[in-house]
Short mmCIF file of C-alpha atoms in Angstrom, two decimals:
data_model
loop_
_atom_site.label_atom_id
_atom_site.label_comp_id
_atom_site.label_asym_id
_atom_site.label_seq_id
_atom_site.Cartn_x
_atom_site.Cartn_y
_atom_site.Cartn_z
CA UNK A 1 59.97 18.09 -91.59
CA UNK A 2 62.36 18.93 -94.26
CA UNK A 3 64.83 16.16 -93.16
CA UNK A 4 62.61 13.48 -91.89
CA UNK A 5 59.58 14.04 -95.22
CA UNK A 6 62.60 12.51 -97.31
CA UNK A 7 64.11 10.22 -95.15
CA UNK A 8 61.40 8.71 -93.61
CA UNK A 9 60.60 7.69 -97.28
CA UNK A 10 63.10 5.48 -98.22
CA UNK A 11 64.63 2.39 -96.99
CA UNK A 12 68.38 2.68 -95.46
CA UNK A 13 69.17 6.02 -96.24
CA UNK A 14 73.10 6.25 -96.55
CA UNK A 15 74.53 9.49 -98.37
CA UNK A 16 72.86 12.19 -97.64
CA UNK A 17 73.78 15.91 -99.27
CA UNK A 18 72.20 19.18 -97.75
CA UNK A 19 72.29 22.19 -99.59
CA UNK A 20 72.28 25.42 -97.45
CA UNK A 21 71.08 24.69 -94.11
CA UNK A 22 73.60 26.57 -92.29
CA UNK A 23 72.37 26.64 -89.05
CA UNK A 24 72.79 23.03 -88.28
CA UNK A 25 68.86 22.45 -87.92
CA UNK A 26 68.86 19.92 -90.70
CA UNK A 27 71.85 18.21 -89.80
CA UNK A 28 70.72 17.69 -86.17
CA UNK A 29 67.53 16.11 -87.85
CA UNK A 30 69.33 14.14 -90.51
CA UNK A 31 71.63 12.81 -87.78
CA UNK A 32 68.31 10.70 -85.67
CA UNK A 33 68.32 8.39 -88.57
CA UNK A 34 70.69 5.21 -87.75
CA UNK A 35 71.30 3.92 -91.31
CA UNK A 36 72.88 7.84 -92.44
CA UNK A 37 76.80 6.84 -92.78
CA UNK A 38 77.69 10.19 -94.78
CA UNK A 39 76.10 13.80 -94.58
CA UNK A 40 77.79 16.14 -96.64
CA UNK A 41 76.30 19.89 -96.46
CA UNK A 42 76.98 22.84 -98.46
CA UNK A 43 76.48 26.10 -96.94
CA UNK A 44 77.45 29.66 -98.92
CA UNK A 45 78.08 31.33 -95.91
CA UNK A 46 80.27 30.74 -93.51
CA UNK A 47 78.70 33.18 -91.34
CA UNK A 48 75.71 31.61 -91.27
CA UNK A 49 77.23 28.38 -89.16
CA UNK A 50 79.32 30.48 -87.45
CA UNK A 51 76.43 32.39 -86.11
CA UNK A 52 74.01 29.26 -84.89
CA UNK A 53 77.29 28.08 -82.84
CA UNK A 54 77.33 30.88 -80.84
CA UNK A 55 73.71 31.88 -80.85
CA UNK A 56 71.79 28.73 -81.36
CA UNK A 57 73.87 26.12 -79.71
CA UNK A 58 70.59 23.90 -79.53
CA UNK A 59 70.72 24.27 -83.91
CA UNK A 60 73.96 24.12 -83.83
CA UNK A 61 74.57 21.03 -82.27
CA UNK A 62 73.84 19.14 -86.06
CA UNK A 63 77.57 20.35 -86.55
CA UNK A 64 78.55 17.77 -83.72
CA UNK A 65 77.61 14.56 -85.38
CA UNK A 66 81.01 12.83 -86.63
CA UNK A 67 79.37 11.93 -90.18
CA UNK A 68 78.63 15.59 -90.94
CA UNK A 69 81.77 17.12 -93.93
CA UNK A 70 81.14 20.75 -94.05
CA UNK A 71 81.97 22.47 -96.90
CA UNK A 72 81.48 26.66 -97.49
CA UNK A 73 81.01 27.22 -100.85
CA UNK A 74 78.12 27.98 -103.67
CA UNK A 75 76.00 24.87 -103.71
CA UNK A 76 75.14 24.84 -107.74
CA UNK A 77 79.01 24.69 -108.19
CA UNK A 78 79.42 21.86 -105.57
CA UNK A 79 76.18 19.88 -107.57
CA UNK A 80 77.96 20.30 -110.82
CA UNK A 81 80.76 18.56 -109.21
CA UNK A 82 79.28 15.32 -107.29
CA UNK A 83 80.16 11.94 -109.38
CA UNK A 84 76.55 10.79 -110.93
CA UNK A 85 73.76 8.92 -108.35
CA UNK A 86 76.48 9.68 -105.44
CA UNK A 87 73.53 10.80 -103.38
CA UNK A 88 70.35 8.75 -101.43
CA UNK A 89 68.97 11.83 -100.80
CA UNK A 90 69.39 15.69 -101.45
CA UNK A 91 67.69 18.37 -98.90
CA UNK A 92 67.93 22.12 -100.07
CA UNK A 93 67.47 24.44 -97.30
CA UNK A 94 67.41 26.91 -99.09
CA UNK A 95 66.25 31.30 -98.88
CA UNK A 96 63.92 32.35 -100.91
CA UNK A 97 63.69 32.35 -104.91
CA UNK A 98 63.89 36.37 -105.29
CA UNK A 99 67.39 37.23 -103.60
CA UNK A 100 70.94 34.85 -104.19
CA UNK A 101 68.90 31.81 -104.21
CA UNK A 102 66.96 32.57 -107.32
CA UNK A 103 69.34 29.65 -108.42
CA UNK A 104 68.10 26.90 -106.64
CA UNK A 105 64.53 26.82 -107.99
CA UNK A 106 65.27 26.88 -111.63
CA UNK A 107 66.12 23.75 -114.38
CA UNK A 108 69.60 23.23 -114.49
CA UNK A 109 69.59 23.15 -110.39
CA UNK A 110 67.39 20.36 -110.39
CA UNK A 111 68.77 18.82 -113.17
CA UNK A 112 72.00 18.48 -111.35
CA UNK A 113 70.11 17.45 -108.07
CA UNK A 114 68.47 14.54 -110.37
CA UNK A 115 71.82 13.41 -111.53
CA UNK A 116 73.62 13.33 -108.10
CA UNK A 117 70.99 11.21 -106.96
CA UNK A 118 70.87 7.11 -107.31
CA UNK A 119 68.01 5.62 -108.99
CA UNK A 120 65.59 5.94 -106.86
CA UNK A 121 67.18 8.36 -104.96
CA UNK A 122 65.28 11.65 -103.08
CA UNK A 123 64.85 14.79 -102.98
CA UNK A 124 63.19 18.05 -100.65
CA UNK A 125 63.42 21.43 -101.31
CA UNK A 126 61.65 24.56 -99.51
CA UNK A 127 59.17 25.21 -101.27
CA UNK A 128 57.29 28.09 -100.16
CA UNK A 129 53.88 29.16 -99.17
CA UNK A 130 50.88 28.67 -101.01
CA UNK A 131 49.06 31.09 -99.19
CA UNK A 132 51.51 33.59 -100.98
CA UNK A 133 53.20 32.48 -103.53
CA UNK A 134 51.19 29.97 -105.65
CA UNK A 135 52.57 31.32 -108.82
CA UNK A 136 56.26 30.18 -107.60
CA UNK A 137 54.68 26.63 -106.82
CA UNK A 138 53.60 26.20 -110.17
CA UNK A 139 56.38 27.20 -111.66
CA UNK A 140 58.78 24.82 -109.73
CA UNK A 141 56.04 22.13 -110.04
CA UNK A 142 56.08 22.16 -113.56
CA UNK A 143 60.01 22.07 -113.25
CA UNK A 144 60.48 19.04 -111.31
CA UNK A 145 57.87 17.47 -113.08
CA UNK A 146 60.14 17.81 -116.18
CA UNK A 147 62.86 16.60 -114.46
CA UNK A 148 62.34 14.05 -111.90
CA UNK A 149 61.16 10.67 -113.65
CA UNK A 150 59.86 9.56 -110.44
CA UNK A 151 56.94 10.83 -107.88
CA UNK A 152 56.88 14.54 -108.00
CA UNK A 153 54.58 15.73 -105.01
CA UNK A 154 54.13 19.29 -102.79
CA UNK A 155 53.63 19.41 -98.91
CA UNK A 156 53.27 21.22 -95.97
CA UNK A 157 52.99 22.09 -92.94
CA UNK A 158 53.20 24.94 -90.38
CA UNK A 159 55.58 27.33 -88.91
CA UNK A 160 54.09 30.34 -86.60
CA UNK A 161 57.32 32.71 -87.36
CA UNK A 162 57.08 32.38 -91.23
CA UNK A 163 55.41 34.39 -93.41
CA UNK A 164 51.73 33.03 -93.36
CA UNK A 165 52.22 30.77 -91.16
CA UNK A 166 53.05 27.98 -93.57
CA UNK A 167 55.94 26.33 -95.31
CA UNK A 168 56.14 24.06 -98.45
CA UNK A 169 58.12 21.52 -99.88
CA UNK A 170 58.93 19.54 -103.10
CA UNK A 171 59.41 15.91 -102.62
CA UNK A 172 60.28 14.20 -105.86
CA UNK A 173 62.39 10.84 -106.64
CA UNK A 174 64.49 9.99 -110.06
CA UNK A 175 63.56 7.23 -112.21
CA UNK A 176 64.14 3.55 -110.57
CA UNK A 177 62.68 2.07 -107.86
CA UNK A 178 59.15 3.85 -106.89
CA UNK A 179 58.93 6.16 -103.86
CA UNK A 180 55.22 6.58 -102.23
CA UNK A 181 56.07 9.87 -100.25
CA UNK A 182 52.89 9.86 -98.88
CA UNK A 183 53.12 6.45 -96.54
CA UNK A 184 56.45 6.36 -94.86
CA UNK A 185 58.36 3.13 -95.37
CA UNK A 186 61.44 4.23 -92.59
CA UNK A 187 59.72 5.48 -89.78
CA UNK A 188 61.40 7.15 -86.48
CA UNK A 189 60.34 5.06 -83.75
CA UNK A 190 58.16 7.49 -81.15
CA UNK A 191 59.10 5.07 -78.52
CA UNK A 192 62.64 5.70 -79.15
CA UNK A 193 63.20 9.13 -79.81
CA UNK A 194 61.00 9.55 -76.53
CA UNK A 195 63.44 8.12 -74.31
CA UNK A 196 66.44 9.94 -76.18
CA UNK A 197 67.44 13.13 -74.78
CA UNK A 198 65.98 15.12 -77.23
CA UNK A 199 62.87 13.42 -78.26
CA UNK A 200 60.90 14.92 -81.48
CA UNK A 201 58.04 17.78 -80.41
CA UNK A 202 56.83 17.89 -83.71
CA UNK A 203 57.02 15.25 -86.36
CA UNK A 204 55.34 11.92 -86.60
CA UNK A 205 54.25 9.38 -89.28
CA UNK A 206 50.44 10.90 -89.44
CA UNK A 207 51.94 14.52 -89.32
CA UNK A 208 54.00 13.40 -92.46
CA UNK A 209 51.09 11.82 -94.29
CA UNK A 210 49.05 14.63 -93.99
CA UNK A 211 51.10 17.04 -95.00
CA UNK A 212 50.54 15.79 -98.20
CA UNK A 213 46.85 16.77 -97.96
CA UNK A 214 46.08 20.05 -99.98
CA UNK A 215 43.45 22.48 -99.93
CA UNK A 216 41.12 22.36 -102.74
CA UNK A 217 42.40 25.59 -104.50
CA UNK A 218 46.51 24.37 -104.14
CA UNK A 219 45.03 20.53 -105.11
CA UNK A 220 43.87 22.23 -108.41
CA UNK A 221 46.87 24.33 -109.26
CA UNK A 222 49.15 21.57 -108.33
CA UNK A 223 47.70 18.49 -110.15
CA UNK A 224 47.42 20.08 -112.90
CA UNK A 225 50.71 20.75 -113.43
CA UNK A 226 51.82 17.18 -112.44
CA UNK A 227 50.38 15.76 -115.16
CA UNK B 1 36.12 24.53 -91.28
CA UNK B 2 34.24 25.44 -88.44
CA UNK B 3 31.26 24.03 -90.14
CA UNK B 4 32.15 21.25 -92.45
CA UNK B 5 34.09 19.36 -89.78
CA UNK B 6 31.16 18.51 -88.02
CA UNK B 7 28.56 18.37 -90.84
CA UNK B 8 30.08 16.19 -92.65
CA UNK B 9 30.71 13.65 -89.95
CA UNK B 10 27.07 13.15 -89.59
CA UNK B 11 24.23 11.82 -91.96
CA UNK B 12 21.26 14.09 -92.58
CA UNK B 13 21.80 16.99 -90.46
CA UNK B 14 18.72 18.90 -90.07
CA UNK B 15 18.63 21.25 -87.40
CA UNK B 16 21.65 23.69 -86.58
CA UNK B 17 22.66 26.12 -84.26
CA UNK B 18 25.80 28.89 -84.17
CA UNK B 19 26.51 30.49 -81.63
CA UNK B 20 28.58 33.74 -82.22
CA UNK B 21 29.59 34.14 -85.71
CA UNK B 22 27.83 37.13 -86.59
CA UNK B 23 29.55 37.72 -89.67
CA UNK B 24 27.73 35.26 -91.29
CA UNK B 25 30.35 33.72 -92.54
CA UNK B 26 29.39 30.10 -91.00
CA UNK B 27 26.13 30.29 -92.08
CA UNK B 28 27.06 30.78 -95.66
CA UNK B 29 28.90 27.33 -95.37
CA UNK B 30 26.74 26.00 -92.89
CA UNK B 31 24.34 26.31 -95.71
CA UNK B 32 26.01 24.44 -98.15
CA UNK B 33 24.36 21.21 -96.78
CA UNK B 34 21.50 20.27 -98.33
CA UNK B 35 19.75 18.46 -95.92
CA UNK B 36 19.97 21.56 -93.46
CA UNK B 37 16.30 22.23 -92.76
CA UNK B 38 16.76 25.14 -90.10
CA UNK B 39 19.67 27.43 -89.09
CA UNK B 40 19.36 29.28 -85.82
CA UNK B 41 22.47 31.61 -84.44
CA UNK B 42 22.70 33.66 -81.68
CA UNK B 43 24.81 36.32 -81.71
CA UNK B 44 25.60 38.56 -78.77
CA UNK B 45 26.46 41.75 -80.79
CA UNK B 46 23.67 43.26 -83.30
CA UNK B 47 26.65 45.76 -85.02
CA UNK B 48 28.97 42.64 -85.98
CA UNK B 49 25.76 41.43 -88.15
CA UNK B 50 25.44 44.98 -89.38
CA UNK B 51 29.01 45.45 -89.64
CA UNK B 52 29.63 43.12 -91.98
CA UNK B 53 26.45 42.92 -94.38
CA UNK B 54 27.60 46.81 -94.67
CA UNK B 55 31.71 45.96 -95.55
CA UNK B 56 31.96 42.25 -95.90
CA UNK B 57 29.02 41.03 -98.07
CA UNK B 58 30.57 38.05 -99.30
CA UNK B 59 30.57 37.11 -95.73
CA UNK B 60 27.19 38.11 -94.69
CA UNK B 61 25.62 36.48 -97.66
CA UNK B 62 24.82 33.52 -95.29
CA UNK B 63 22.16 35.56 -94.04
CA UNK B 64 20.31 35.42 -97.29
CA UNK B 65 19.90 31.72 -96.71
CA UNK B 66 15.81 31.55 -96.33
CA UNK B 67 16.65 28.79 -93.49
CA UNK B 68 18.27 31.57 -91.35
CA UNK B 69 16.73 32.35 -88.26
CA UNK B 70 19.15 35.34 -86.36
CA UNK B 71 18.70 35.75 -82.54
CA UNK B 72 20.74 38.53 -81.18
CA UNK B 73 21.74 38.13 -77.27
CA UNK B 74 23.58 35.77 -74.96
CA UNK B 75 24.64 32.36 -76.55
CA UNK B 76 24.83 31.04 -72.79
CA UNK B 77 20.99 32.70 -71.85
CA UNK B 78 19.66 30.92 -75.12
CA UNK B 79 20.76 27.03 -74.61
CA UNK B 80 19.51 27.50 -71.44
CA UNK B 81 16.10 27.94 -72.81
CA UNK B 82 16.67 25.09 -75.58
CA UNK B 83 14.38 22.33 -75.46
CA UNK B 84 16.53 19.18 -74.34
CA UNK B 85 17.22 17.09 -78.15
CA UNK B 86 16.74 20.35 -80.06
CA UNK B 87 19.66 20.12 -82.34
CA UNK B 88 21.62 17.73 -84.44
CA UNK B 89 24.92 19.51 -84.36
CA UNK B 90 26.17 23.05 -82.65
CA UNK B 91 29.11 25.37 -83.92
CA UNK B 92 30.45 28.07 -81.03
CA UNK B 93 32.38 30.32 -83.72
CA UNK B 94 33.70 32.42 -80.37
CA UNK B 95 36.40 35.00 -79.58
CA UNK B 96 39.13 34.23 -77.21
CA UNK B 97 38.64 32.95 -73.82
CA UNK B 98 39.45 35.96 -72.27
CA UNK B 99 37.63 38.34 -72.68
CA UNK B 100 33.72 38.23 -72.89
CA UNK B 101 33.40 34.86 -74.04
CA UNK B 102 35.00 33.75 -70.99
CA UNK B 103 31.81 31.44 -70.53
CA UNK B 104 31.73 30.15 -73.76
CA UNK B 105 35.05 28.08 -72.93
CA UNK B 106 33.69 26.90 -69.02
CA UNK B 107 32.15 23.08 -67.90
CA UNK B 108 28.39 24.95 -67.57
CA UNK B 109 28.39 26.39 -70.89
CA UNK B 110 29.27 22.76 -71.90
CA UNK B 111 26.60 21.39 -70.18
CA UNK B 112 23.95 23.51 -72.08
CA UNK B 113 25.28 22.31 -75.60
CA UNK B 114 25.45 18.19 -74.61
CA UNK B 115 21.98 19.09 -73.59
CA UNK B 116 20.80 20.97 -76.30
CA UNK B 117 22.29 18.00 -78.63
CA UNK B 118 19.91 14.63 -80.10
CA UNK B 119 21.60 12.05 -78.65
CA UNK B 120 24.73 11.13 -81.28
CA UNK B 121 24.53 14.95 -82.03
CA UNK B 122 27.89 17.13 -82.56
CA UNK B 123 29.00 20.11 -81.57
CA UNK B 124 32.54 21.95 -82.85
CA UNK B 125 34.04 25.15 -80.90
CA UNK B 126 36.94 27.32 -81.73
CA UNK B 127 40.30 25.89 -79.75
CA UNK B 128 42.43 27.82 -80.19
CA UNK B 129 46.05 27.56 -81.02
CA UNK B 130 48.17 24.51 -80.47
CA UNK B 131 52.02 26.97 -80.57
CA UNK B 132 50.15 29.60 -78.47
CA UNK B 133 47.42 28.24 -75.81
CA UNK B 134 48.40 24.17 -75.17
CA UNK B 135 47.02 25.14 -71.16
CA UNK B 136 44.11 26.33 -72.10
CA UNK B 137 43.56 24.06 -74.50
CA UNK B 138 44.10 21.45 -71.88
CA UNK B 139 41.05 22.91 -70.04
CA UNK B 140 38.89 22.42 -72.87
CA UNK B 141 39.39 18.98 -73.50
CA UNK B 142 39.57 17.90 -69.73
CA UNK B 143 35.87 20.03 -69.69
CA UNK B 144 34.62 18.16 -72.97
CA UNK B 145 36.32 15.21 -71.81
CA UNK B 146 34.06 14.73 -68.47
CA UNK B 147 30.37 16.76 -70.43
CA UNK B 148 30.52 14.74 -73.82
CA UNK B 149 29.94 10.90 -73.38
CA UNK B 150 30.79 10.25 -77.19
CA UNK B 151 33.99 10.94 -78.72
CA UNK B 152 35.89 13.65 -77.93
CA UNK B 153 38.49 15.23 -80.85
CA UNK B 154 40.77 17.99 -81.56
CA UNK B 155 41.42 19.32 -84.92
CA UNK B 156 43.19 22.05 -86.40
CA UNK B 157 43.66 24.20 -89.20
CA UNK B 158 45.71 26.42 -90.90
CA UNK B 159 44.48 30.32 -90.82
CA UNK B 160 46.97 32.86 -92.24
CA UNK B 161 45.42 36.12 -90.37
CA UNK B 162 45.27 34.48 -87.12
CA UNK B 163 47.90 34.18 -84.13
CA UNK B 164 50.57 31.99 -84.62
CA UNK B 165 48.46 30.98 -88.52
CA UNK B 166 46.60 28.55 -86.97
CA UNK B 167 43.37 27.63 -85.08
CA UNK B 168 41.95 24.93 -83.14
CA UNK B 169 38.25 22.71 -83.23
CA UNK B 170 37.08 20.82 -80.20
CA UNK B 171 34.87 18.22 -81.81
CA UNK B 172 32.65 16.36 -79.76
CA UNK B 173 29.68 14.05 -80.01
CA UNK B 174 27.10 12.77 -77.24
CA UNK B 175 25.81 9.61 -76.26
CA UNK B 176 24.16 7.49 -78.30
CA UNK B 177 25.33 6.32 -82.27
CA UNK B 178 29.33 6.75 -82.13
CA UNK B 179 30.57 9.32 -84.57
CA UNK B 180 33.93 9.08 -86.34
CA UNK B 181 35.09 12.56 -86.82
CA UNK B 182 38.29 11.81 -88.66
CA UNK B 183 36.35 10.15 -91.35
CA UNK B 184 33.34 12.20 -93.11
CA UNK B 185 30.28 10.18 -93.67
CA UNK B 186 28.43 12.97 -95.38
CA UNK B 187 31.22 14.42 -97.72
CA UNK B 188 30.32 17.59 -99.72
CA UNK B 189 30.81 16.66 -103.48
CA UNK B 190 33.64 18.40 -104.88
CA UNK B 191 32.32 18.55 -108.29
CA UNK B 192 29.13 19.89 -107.74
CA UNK B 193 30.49 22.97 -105.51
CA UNK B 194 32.94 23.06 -108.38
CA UNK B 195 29.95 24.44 -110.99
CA UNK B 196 28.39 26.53 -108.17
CA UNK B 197 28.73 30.19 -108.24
CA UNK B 198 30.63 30.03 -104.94
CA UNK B 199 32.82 26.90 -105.55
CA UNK B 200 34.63 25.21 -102.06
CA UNK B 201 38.09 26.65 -102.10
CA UNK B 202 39.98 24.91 -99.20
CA UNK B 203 37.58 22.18 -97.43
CA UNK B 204 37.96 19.17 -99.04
CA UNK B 205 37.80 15.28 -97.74
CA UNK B 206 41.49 15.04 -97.11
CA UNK B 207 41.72 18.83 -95.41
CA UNK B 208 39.36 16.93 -92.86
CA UNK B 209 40.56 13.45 -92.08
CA UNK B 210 44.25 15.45 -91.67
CA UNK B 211 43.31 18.26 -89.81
CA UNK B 212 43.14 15.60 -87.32
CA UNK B 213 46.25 14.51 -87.61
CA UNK B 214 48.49 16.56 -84.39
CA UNK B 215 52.18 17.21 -83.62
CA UNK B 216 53.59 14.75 -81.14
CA UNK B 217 53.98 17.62 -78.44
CA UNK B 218 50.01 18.17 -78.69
CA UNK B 219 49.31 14.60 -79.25
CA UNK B 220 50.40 13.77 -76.00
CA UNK B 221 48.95 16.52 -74.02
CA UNK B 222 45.41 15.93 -75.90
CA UNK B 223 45.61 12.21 -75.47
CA UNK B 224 46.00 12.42 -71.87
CA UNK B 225 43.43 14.47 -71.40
CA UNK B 226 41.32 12.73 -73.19
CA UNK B 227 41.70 9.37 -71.28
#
């Protein structure tokens, strides 16, 4: 979900950045879409991909695709450094806000994300649950909504092994041409990725739409802060 | 969920029964609709009624609804004895199949409720979970799929305390006017359960039309089924 929410939403995505992500889940997803030339990803710890090679070959296997440029290092640091609009689209995989990745849901993070991106450009960050932690939603809602001159919208969707059950995610675009998250303009063919040899179990174009569909008490929290 | 998903797919329900759900907790919501005239549950278990109006009274306040009518005993025993036509829509708010309410999930039990239904009538029974129970929930549609002559739906939701954080609905309808479960005909107005006391937190319009909206992996087991 986290690769294909913002991918699937824009035409001929090219230059793709992934912050964290380790594992080489994202990669693996990034890597279905045929118009991706470049995916750069930035992962802190080298363990981390060293790990999913030898433990999670079937995650791992993102690390195989010739576009992907690895590079081990802090990922604010490697923002700061990206040339202006460089990006199509930014994914942060990232931990959780209280720990090392406190980093990654505050201002100047997303400020940098904004300005890596091209106009129109995309981004998705985990975004927690809001079963749990509505008071972190708000906060980064009212963030990006600061930030991102473009569509700033949450979603979700579920994971059994997370806490609650549940995972979130921030979808927001810069100022220039107008994203609508919430229809997919660059679908994955299901025909296609059936016949491949590792078709996708989970995601769809009506699984992406309605993950944009919010509980009344989230809708109300949310909303509010977007405008 | 339980209850909205089918109420608010048809016009004007009058006449409702729940089977299990002796917490009351579907009755509260069940009673929600205005145009309910009469609420009948049977509930196998006398001490889950007591049980909660004693430690859970924000769940057993359904039973304060005047329209309440409690039965205790054997769901199965009692739509046996239900005149054919009786009811506009049935909820089966059951445990697990196995277990005791083993019958509650089985082609004869099915039987009873198509029977118990006004033709175009609905009935919606826990499912479920999609990441922990696809077989069984394979049974349940291929059962529904042969008993109800309408349509024949899954849903899902998300439930934080439950296995795996989510939970299933088998929504079906029986011959006679088609019902179109993914989109509500008889939606519950936001605003006005916004100045009640006891304001809607998570149902809304969207929560329903995208709670039918399944992963590809169930998708295709469902759809198979269900053809």
């Amino acid at each position: 979900m986290i690769a294909h929410l913002p991918l699937c939403s824009i035409k001929n995505p090219k230059k793709v950045l992934v912050i964290g992500g380790g594992d080489g889940g994202v990669l693996r997803e990034v890597a279905r879409h045929p118009t991706v030339e470049q995916i750069d990803i930035c992962e802190i710890d080298a363990m981390v991909v060293d790990v999913s090679k030898d433990f999670f070959p079937e995650v791992a296997i993102g690390y195989q695709d010739p576009r992907v440029n690895l590079h081990i290092g802090d990922g604010v640091a490697f923002l700061k450094a990206v040339p202006e609009g460089s990006y199509d689209a930014v994914i942060v995989d990232s931990s959780d806000p209280i720990g090392p990745a406190k980093e990654l849901f505050e201002k100047p993070f997303f400020e940098s994300v904004a300005k890596a991106l091209r106009p129109g450009g995309v981004v998705c960050t985990q975004a927690e649950s809001i079963w749990l932690h509505m008071h972190i939603i708000e906060d980064i809602v009212s963030n990006c909504r600061e930030i991102f001159k473009g569509s700033v919208n949450y979603a979700w969707t579920t994971v059994p092994t997370y806490p609650s059950g549940v995972i979130g995610f921030m979808l927001c675009s810069t100022g220039g041409p107008a994203v609508d998250f919430k229809h997919p303009v660059n679908p994955i063919d299901a025909d296609e990725t059936a016949q491949s040899t590792r078709p996708l179990k989970f995601y769809n174009a009506e699984i992406h739409s309605a993950a944009f569909c919010l509980p009344s008490f989230a809708k109300k929290v949310i909303e509010t802060k977007s405008k």
